[in-house]
Coordinates of C-alpha atoms and ligand atoms in Angstrom, one line a residue:
M1 CA 129.1 107.0 78.5
I2 CA 127.6 104.0 76.7
K3 CA 130.1 101.1 76.5
K4 CA 129.7 98.4 73.9
F5 CA 129.6 94.8 75.1
L6 CA 128.1 92.8 72.3
D7 CA 128.6 92.8 68.6
L8 CA 126.0 90.8 66.6
G9 CA 127.3 91.8 63.2
Y10 CA 125.6 93.5 60.3
Q11 CA 121.9 92.7 60.3
P12 CA 119.0 93.5 58.0
L13 CA 115.8 95.0 59.4
A14 CA 114.2 92.2 61.4
N15 CA 110.7 92.5 60.2
S16 CA 111.4 93.3 56.6
Y17 CA 110.4 90.0 55.1
L18 CA 111.3 89.9 51.4
L19 CA 109.0 89.4 48.4
K20 CA 110.3 87.0 45.8
K21 CA 110.8 89.8 43.3
Y22 CA 113.3 91.5 45.7
L23 CA 115.4 88.5 46.4
N24 CA 118.2 89.8 44.3
H25 CA 118.1 93.4 45.5
K26 CA 120.7 94.5 48.1
E27 CA 119.1 94.6 51.5
E28 CA 119.7 97.5 53.9
T29 CA 121.8 96.4 56.8
F30 CA 123.0 98.1 60.0
K31 CA 125.6 97.2 62.6
L32 CA 123.9 95.6 65.6
E33 CA 125.9 96.4 68.7
V34 CA 124.6 96.5 72.2
G35 CA 125.9 98.7 75.0
F36 CA 125.6 99.6 78.7
N37 CA 125.2 103.0 80.1
K38 CA 127.0 103.1 83.4
K39 CA 125.2 106.2 84.5
N40 CA 121.6 105.0 84.3
Y41 CA 122.1 101.3 83.8
L42 CA 120.3 101.3 80.5
V43 CA 121.1 98.6 77.9
S44 CA 120.5 99.7 74.4
I45 CA 121.5 99.1 70.8
L46 CA 124.1 101.6 69.6
K47 CA 122.9 102.4 66.2
T48 CA 119.2 103.0 65.6
V49 CA 117.1 102.8 62.5
P50 CA 114.6 105.6 61.6
K51 CA 111.2 104.5 62.9
E52 CA 109.5 105.1 59.6
K53 CA 111.6 102.3 58.1
M54 CA 110.4 99.8 60.6
F55 CA 106.9 100.8 61.6
N56 CA 104.9 101.6 58.5
K57 CA 101.9 100.4 56.5
D58 CA 103.6 97.0 55.8
Y59 CA 104.3 95.9 59.4
P60 CA 104.0 92.1 59.5
Y61 CA 103.8 91.3 63.2
K62 CA 100.4 90.6 64.7
S63 CA 99.9 90.2 68.4
S64 CA 96.9 88.0 68.0
E65 CA 98.9 85.2 66.3
S66 CA 99.3 83.2 69.5
I67 CA 96.7 81.8 71.9
T68 CA 99.2 82.6 74.7
M69 CA 99.2 86.4 73.9
Q70 CA 95.4 86.5 73.3
K71 CA 94.8 84.9 76.7
S72 CA 97.4 87.1 78.4
F73 CA 95.8 90.3 77.1
K74 CA 92.3 89.2 77.8
N75 CA 93.1 88.3 81.4
F76 CA 95.0 91.5 82.0
A77 CA 92.2 93.6 80.5
K78 CA 89.8 91.9 82.9
K79 CA 92.1 92.7 85.8
I80 CA 92.4 96.3 84.8
I81 CA 88.6 96.7 84.5
N82 CA 88.0 95.1 87.9
N83 CA 90.8 96.9 89.8
Y84 CA 90.7 100.4 88.3
K85 CA 87.4 100.8 86.5
P86 CA 89.0 103.2 84.0
K87 CA 86.8 105.6 82.1
L88 CA 89.5 106.2 79.4
V89 CA 92.3 103.8 78.5
I90 CA 94.9 104.6 75.9
E91 CA 97.0 101.8 74.5
I92 CA 100.3 102.9 72.9
G93 CA 101.1 100.4 70.2
S94 CA 97.7 98.7 69.9
N95 CA 98.9 96.5 67.0
D96 CA 95.9 94.4 65.7
G97 CA 93.8 95.0 68.8
A98 CA 94.7 91.9 70.9
F99 CA 94.4 94.1 74.0
I100 CA 91.8 96.8 73.2
K101 CA 89.3 94.4 71.9
N102 CA 88.6 93.3 75.5
F103 CA 87.3 96.8 76.4
N104 CA 84.1 98.6 75.8
K105 CA 84.5 100.6 72.5
N106 CA 83.9 104.0 74.1
S107 CA 86.3 103.5 76.9
V108 CA 89.5 102.8 74.9
V109 CA 91.7 104.4 72.3
G110 CA 94.4 102.7 70.3
V111 CA 97.6 104.3 69.0
E112 CA 99.2 102.4 66.2
P113 CA 101.5 103.9 63.6
C114 CA 101.4 100.8 61.3
K115 CA 98.5 101.6 59.1
N116 CA 97.7 98.1 58.1
L117 CA 97.3 97.1 61.7
A118 CA 95.4 100.3 62.8
Q119 CA 93.0 99.5 59.9
I120 CA 92.1 96.2 61.5
T121 CA 90.9 97.8 64.8
K122 CA 89.3 100.8 63.1
K123 CA 87.2 98.4 61.0
K124 CA 86.0 96.7 64.2
G125 CA 84.9 100.0 65.5
Y126 CA 87.7 100.8 67.9
K127 CA 88.9 104.4 67.9
T128 CA 92.5 104.1 66.7
Y129 CA 95.0 106.8 65.8
S130 CA 97.3 105.7 63.1
D131 CA 100.2 107.8 64.1
Y132 CA 103.4 107.8 66.2
W133 CA 103.0 108.5 69.9
G134 CA 104.2 112.0 70.8
L135 CA 103.1 115.3 72.4
K136 CA 100.9 116.4 69.5
L137 CA 99.0 113.2 69.4
A138 CA 98.7 113.0 73.2
S139 CA 97.1 116.5 73.3
K140 CA 94.8 115.6 70.5
I141 CA 93.5 112.5 72.1
T142 CA 93.0 114.0 75.6
R143 CA 91.7 117.4 74.6
N144 CA 88.5 116.8 76.4
Q145 CA 89.3 114.0 78.8
K146 CA 92.6 112.8 80.3
A147 CA 93.3 109.0 80.4
D148 CA 93.1 107.3 83.8
L149 CA 95.1 104.4 82.4
I150 CA 97.7 104.2 79.7
Y151 CA 99.0 100.8 78.7
S152 CA 101.8 99.9 76.5
A153 CA 103.2 96.4 75.8
N154 CA 106.3 95.8 73.8
T155 CA 106.3 99.3 72.4
L156 CA 108.1 101.8 74.6
S157 CA 111.3 99.8 74.3
H158 CA 110.9 100.5 70.6
I159 CA 110.9 104.3 70.9
E160 CA 114.3 106.0 71.1
N161 CA 113.4 109.4 72.5
F162 CA 112.3 109.2 76.1
N163 CA 111.2 112.9 76.1
E164 CA 108.8 112.1 73.4
I165 CA 107.4 109.1 75.3
F166 CA 107.2 110.3 78.8
E167 CA 106.4 114.0 78.4
S168 CA 103.5 113.0 76.2
I169 CA 102.4 110.4 78.8
N170 CA 102.6 113.1 81.5
K171 CA 100.4 115.3 79.4
A172 CA 97.8 112.6 78.6
L173 CA 97.6 111.0 82.0
S174 CA 95.3 112.3 84.7
D175 CA 97.0 113.2 88.0
K176 CA 95.5 110.1 89.7
G177 CA 96.0 107.9 86.6
I178 CA 98.5 105.1 86.1
L179 CA 100.8 104.0 83.3
I180 CA 101.4 100.3 82.9
I181 CA 104.2 99.1 80.6
E182 CA 105.2 95.6 79.8
D183 CA 108.4 94.7 78.1
P184 CA 110.9 91.8 78.1
S185 CA 112.9 91.7 81.3
L186 CA 116.7 92.4 80.9
L187 CA 117.4 90.1 83.8
K188 CA 115.6 87.2 82.1
C189 CA 117.2 88.1 78.8
I190 CA 120.7 88.0 80.3
Q191 CA 120.0 84.9 82.5
N192 CA 118.6 83.0 79.6
L193 CA 121.2 84.1 77.1
A194 CA 118.3 85.3 74.9
Y195 CA 120.6 87.5 72.8
D196 CA 118.0 87.4 70.0
Q197 CA 116.0 90.0 72.0
F198 CA 118.4 92.5 70.4
Y199 CA 117.4 93.6 66.9
C200 CA 116.7 96.9 65.2
E201 CA 113.2 97.4 66.9
H202 CA 114.4 96.7 70.4
I203 CA 116.3 99.9 71.1
Y204 CA 116.2 99.1 74.8
V205 CA 115.7 96.0 76.9
F206 CA 114.7 97.4 80.2
S207 CA 115.7 96.5 83.8
T208 CA 113.8 97.9 86.8
I209 CA 117.0 99.8 87.9
A210 CA 117.3 101.5 84.6
L211 CA 113.7 102.3 84.1
R212 CA 113.6 103.8 87.6
E213 CA 116.4 106.2 86.7
V214 CA 114.8 107.2 83.4
L215 CA 111.4 107.9 85.0
K216 CA 112.9 110.1 87.7
K217 CA 113.6 112.8 85.1
F218 CA 109.9 112.9 84.2
N219 CA 108.6 112.9 87.8
L220 CA 107.2 109.4 87.4
E221 CA 107.8 106.4 89.7
I222 CA 107.3 102.7 89.6
F223 CA 104.9 101.6 92.4
D224 CA 104.6 97.9 91.5
V225 CA 106.2 95.3 89.3
E226 CA 104.7 92.0 88.2
K227 CA 106.4 89.2 86.3
T228 CA 104.7 87.7 83.2
N229 CA 105.8 84.7 81.2
T230 CA 105.3 86.3 77.8
H231 CA 108.1 86.9 75.4
G232 CA 110.6 84.8 77.4
G233 CA 109.9 86.6 80.7
S234 CA 108.6 90.1 80.9
N235 CA 108.1 92.7 83.6
R236 CA 104.9 94.6 83.9
Y237 CA 105.6 98.0 85.6
Y238 CA 102.9 100.0 87.3
I239 CA 103.9 103.7 87.2
K240 CA 102.4 106.9 88.6
K241 CA 103.2 110.5 88.8
D242 CA 105.3 111.1 91.9
T243 CA 102.7 113.6 93.3
N244 CA 100.0 110.8 93.2
S245 CA 99.6 109.5 96.7
L246 CA 96.8 107.1 95.9
Y247 CA 99.1 104.2 95.4
K248 CA 101.8 103.0 97.8
I249 CA 105.1 101.7 96.5
R250 CA 104.9 97.9 96.9
N251 CA 107.7 95.8 98.4
R252 CA 107.9 93.9 95.1
V253 CA 109.7 96.8 93.5
E254 CA 112.5 96.8 96.1
I255 CA 112.7 93.0 95.9
E256 CA 113.1 93.1 92.1
I257 CA 115.7 95.9 92.4
K258 CA 117.7 93.9 94.9
K259 CA 117.5 90.8 92.7
E260 CA 118.8 92.8 89.7
L261 CA 121.6 94.4 91.7
S262 CA 122.7 91.1 93.2
F263 CA 122.8 89.6 89.7
G264 CA 125.0 92.6 88.7
L265 CA 122.8 94.4 86.2
N266 CA 124.5 97.6 87.4
K267 CA 128.0 96.3 86.4
F268 CA 129.6 96.3 83.0
S269 CA 131.4 93.0 83.8
T270 CA 128.1 91.2 83.9
Y271 CA 127.5 92.1 80.3
Q272 CA 131.0 91.2 79.3
K273 CA 130.4 87.7 80.7
F274 CA 127.1 87.6 78.8
A275 CA 128.8 88.4 75.5
K276 CA 131.3 85.6 76.0
K277 CA 128.5 83.2 76.6
V278 CA 126.7 84.4 73.5
K279 CA 129.7 83.5 71.4
K280 CA 129.7 80.0 73.0
S281 CA 126.0 79.7 72.3
K282 CA 126.5 80.5 68.6
N283 CA 129.2 77.8 68.3
E284 CA 127.1 75.2 70.0
L285 CA 124.2 76.0 67.8
L286 CA 126.4 75.7 64.7
K287 CA 127.7 72.4 65.9
I288 CA 124.1 71.1 66.2
F289 CA 123.2 72.2 62.7
S290 CA 126.4 70.8 61.3
S291 CA 125.8 67.4 62.8
L292 CA 122.1 67.3 61.8
N293 CA 122.8 68.7 58.3
S294 CA 125.6 66.1 57.7
K295 CA 123.0 63.4 58.4
K296 CA 120.8 64.9 55.7
L297 CA 117.9 65.4 58.2
R298 CA 115.0 67.5 57.0
I299 CA 115.1 70.6 59.1
I300 CA 112.6 73.4 58.9
G301 CA 112.1 76.5 61.1
Y302 CA 109.0 77.1 63.3
G303 CA 107.9 80.7 63.7
A304 CA 109.6 83.3 61.5
T305 CA 110.2 85.7 64.4
A306 CA 112.1 88.9 64.5
K307 CA 114.3 87.2 67.0
S308 CA 115.1 84.5 64.4
C309 CA 116.5 87.2 62.2
T310 CA 119.2 88.0 64.8
V311 CA 120.1 84.3 65.4
L312 CA 120.2 83.3 61.8
N313 CA 122.3 86.3 60.6
Y314 CA 124.6 86.3 63.6
C315 CA 125.3 82.6 63.3
G316 CA 125.4 82.6 59.5
L317 CA 122.6 80.0 59.2
G318 CA 120.8 79.9 55.9
K319 CA 118.9 77.8 53.3
S320 CA 121.6 75.1 53.4
N321 CA 120.7 74.6 57.0
I322 CA 117.0 75.2 57.2
K323 CA 114.8 74.4 54.2
Y324 CA 111.9 76.7 55.0
F325 CA 110.0 78.3 57.9
Y326 CA 106.4 77.7 58.9
D327 CA 104.5 80.7 60.1
T328 CA 100.8 81.4 60.7
T329 CA 101.0 85.2 59.9
S330 CA 99.4 86.1 56.6
Y331 CA 101.8 89.0 56.1
K332 CA 104.8 86.7 56.3
I333 CA 103.7 83.7 54.2
N334 CA 105.3 83.3 50.8
K335 CA 108.0 85.8 51.7
Y336 CA 111.6 85.3 52.7
L337 CA 113.4 85.9 56.0
P338 CA 115.6 89.0 55.8
G339 CA 119.3 88.3 55.3
S340 CA 119.1 84.5 55.3
K341 CA 116.5 84.5 52.6
I342 CA 114.9 81.3 53.9
P343 CA 111.4 80.9 52.4
I344 CA 108.3 81.2 54.7
K345 CA 105.5 78.8 54.1
K346 CA 101.9 78.7 55.4
Y347 CA 101.9 76.7 58.6
K348 CA 100.8 73.1 58.5
R349 CA 100.8 70.8 61.5
L350 CA 104.2 69.1 61.6
N351 CA 104.3 65.7 60.0
H352 CA 107.2 63.4 60.9
K353 CA 107.0 61.8 57.5
E354 CA 108.1 65.1 55.9
I355 CA 110.1 66.8 58.6
D356 CA 112.7 65.4 61.0
V357 CA 113.6 68.5 63.0
A358 CA 112.2 72.0 63.6
F359 CA 114.3 74.9 64.7
L360 CA 112.1 76.8 67.2
G361 CA 112.3 80.5 66.1
A362 CA 109.3 81.2 68.4
W363 CA 111.0 79.7 71.5
N364 CA 108.9 82.0 73.7
F365 CA 105.8 80.0 72.7
K366 CA 107.4 76.6 73.4
K367 CA 104.7 75.4 75.6
E368 CA 101.9 76.4 73.2
I369 CA 103.7 75.0 70.2
F370 CA 104.8 71.7 71.9
K371 CA 101.2 71.1 72.9
K372 CA 100.1 71.7 69.3
E373 CA 102.8 69.4 67.9
K374 CA 102.5 66.6 70.4
S375 CA 101.8 64.0 67.7
F376 CA 105.0 65.0 65.8
I377 CA 107.0 64.8 69.0
K378 CA 105.4 61.4 69.9
K379 CA 106.4 60.0 66.5
G380 CA 110.0 61.0 67.0
G381 CA 110.0 64.5 65.6
R382 CA 112.6 66.7 67.3
F383 CA 113.1 70.5 67.9
I384 CA 116.2 72.6 68.1
V385 CA 115.9 75.2 70.8
H386 CA 118.7 77.7 71.4
V387 CA 117.4 79.4 74.6
P388 CA 118.7 79.2 77.3
Y389 CA 121.3 77.1 75.5
P390 CA 121.3 75.2 72.2
K391 CA 120.0 71.7 72.4
I392 CA 117.9 69.1 70.6
I393 CA 114.7 68.1 72.3
Ligands
JHZ401 P1 106.9 86.5 68.5 C1 107.7 90.8 67.5 O1 108.9 89.9 67.7 C2 108.3 92.1 67.1 P2 108.9 88.4 67.3 C3 108.2 93.2 68.2 N1 109.4 94.0 68.1 C4 108.2 92.6 69.6 O2 108.7 93.2 70.5 C5 107.5 91.3 69.8 O3 106.9 90.8 68.6 C6 106.4 91.5 70.8 C7 104.4 82.7 64.7 N2 103.8 81.6 65.3 O4 105.7 86.9 69.2 C8 103.7 84.0 64.7 C9 103.5 80.4 64.5 O5 103.7 80.4 63.3 O6 107.8 85.6 69.2 C10 104.8 85.0 64.7 O7 105.2 85.3 63.4 N3 102.8 79.4 65.2 C11 107.0 94.0 68.1 O8 108.6 88.3 65.9 C12 105.9 84.3 65.4 O9 105.7 82.9 65.3 C13 102.5 79.4 66.5 O10 102.0 78.4 67.0 O11 110.2 87.8 67.8 C14 106.0 84.7 66.9 O12 106.6 85.9 67.0 C15 102.9 80.6 67.3 C16 102.6 80.6 68.7 C17 103.5 81.6 66.6 O13 107.6 87.9 68.2

């Protein structure tokens, strides 16, 4: 039923940054292939990695590392408080608390299986369950009070088993409550040729048409959809139980569905075309590196993202192309990118006397980063950006 359309080769686990002492150890790899399910329009990776291998006490990604994300979570929390006045909010995948910290401590509960991250919010006094979301946990949290709002950003697309996700949500959510989920938009990903949205953690990249099909089985329905600029273009879905008549289904849902259908997200041929363009994008990126490397320009990477892992390993880029990466995340600094083994250094403002070109691993924060590095750019520093197509800026 699921037909493969994209092969991104053997890949290491995207967020498994290596310590120096493990550089000579053999890394675990898996075949990264992406497929389309004709029946429910879902796009997913074909081989999944056990969750415990990815989301554990050493998880390196922190949502609070960018001003853009902090602002986005803050503004959205404000909106939720004003519009819904929830008494109990549950966040599935609360990471380091970028979202929950905007709520009153007794009105919010975080769920975060990565113990190092859960520890951060626990220490700040936010009730956080350091466990994987599922039926048992949902019952435990809502034993005395159901949630009127469940929020989950960039997390549900990371959980393979829909029964586990949505049955638990149905259990935890009050009948008049709402579920809001936010994940990268498949339409944006395909339009922008952002093939690096596919890696071990991103089991699914959702479209509205696919999510609608999946939700039906759990008697849940989308009643609104909003676009956000985060992570290269995401959709924020507002979902309710189908028995809940408090919220009318807004026109925006049908408009988004029409847009996706007219782009062809329901057709396999669309994904075949995408895969062809991905190959072209790889060749173009390699040409850029080959030309800059032959001129002996000093090239570094900016933002050691999970997405970078896909790009570097798919394109076969390594230390001979990029000297090192800068990143602000404490958990990544002084480690090495998986696969390519490019070292990661503590971020310093870019200096044109030391660096000629920076490959923008964190292309989704281009605006924020270009603002921060305006002096480098003014003095002739350049960036390589590969989304929506490889170019030097
Ligand atoms: P960023 C992660 O993906 C993994 P990644 C995960 N699977 C997911 O879905 C998304 O997040 C949400 C650094 N940085 O957000 C910080 C700078 O160094 O694109 C981060 O390491 N300087 C959960 O890793 C990285 O870049 C800066 O100025 O693809 C950004 O990672 C900024 C803005 C960021 O997610």
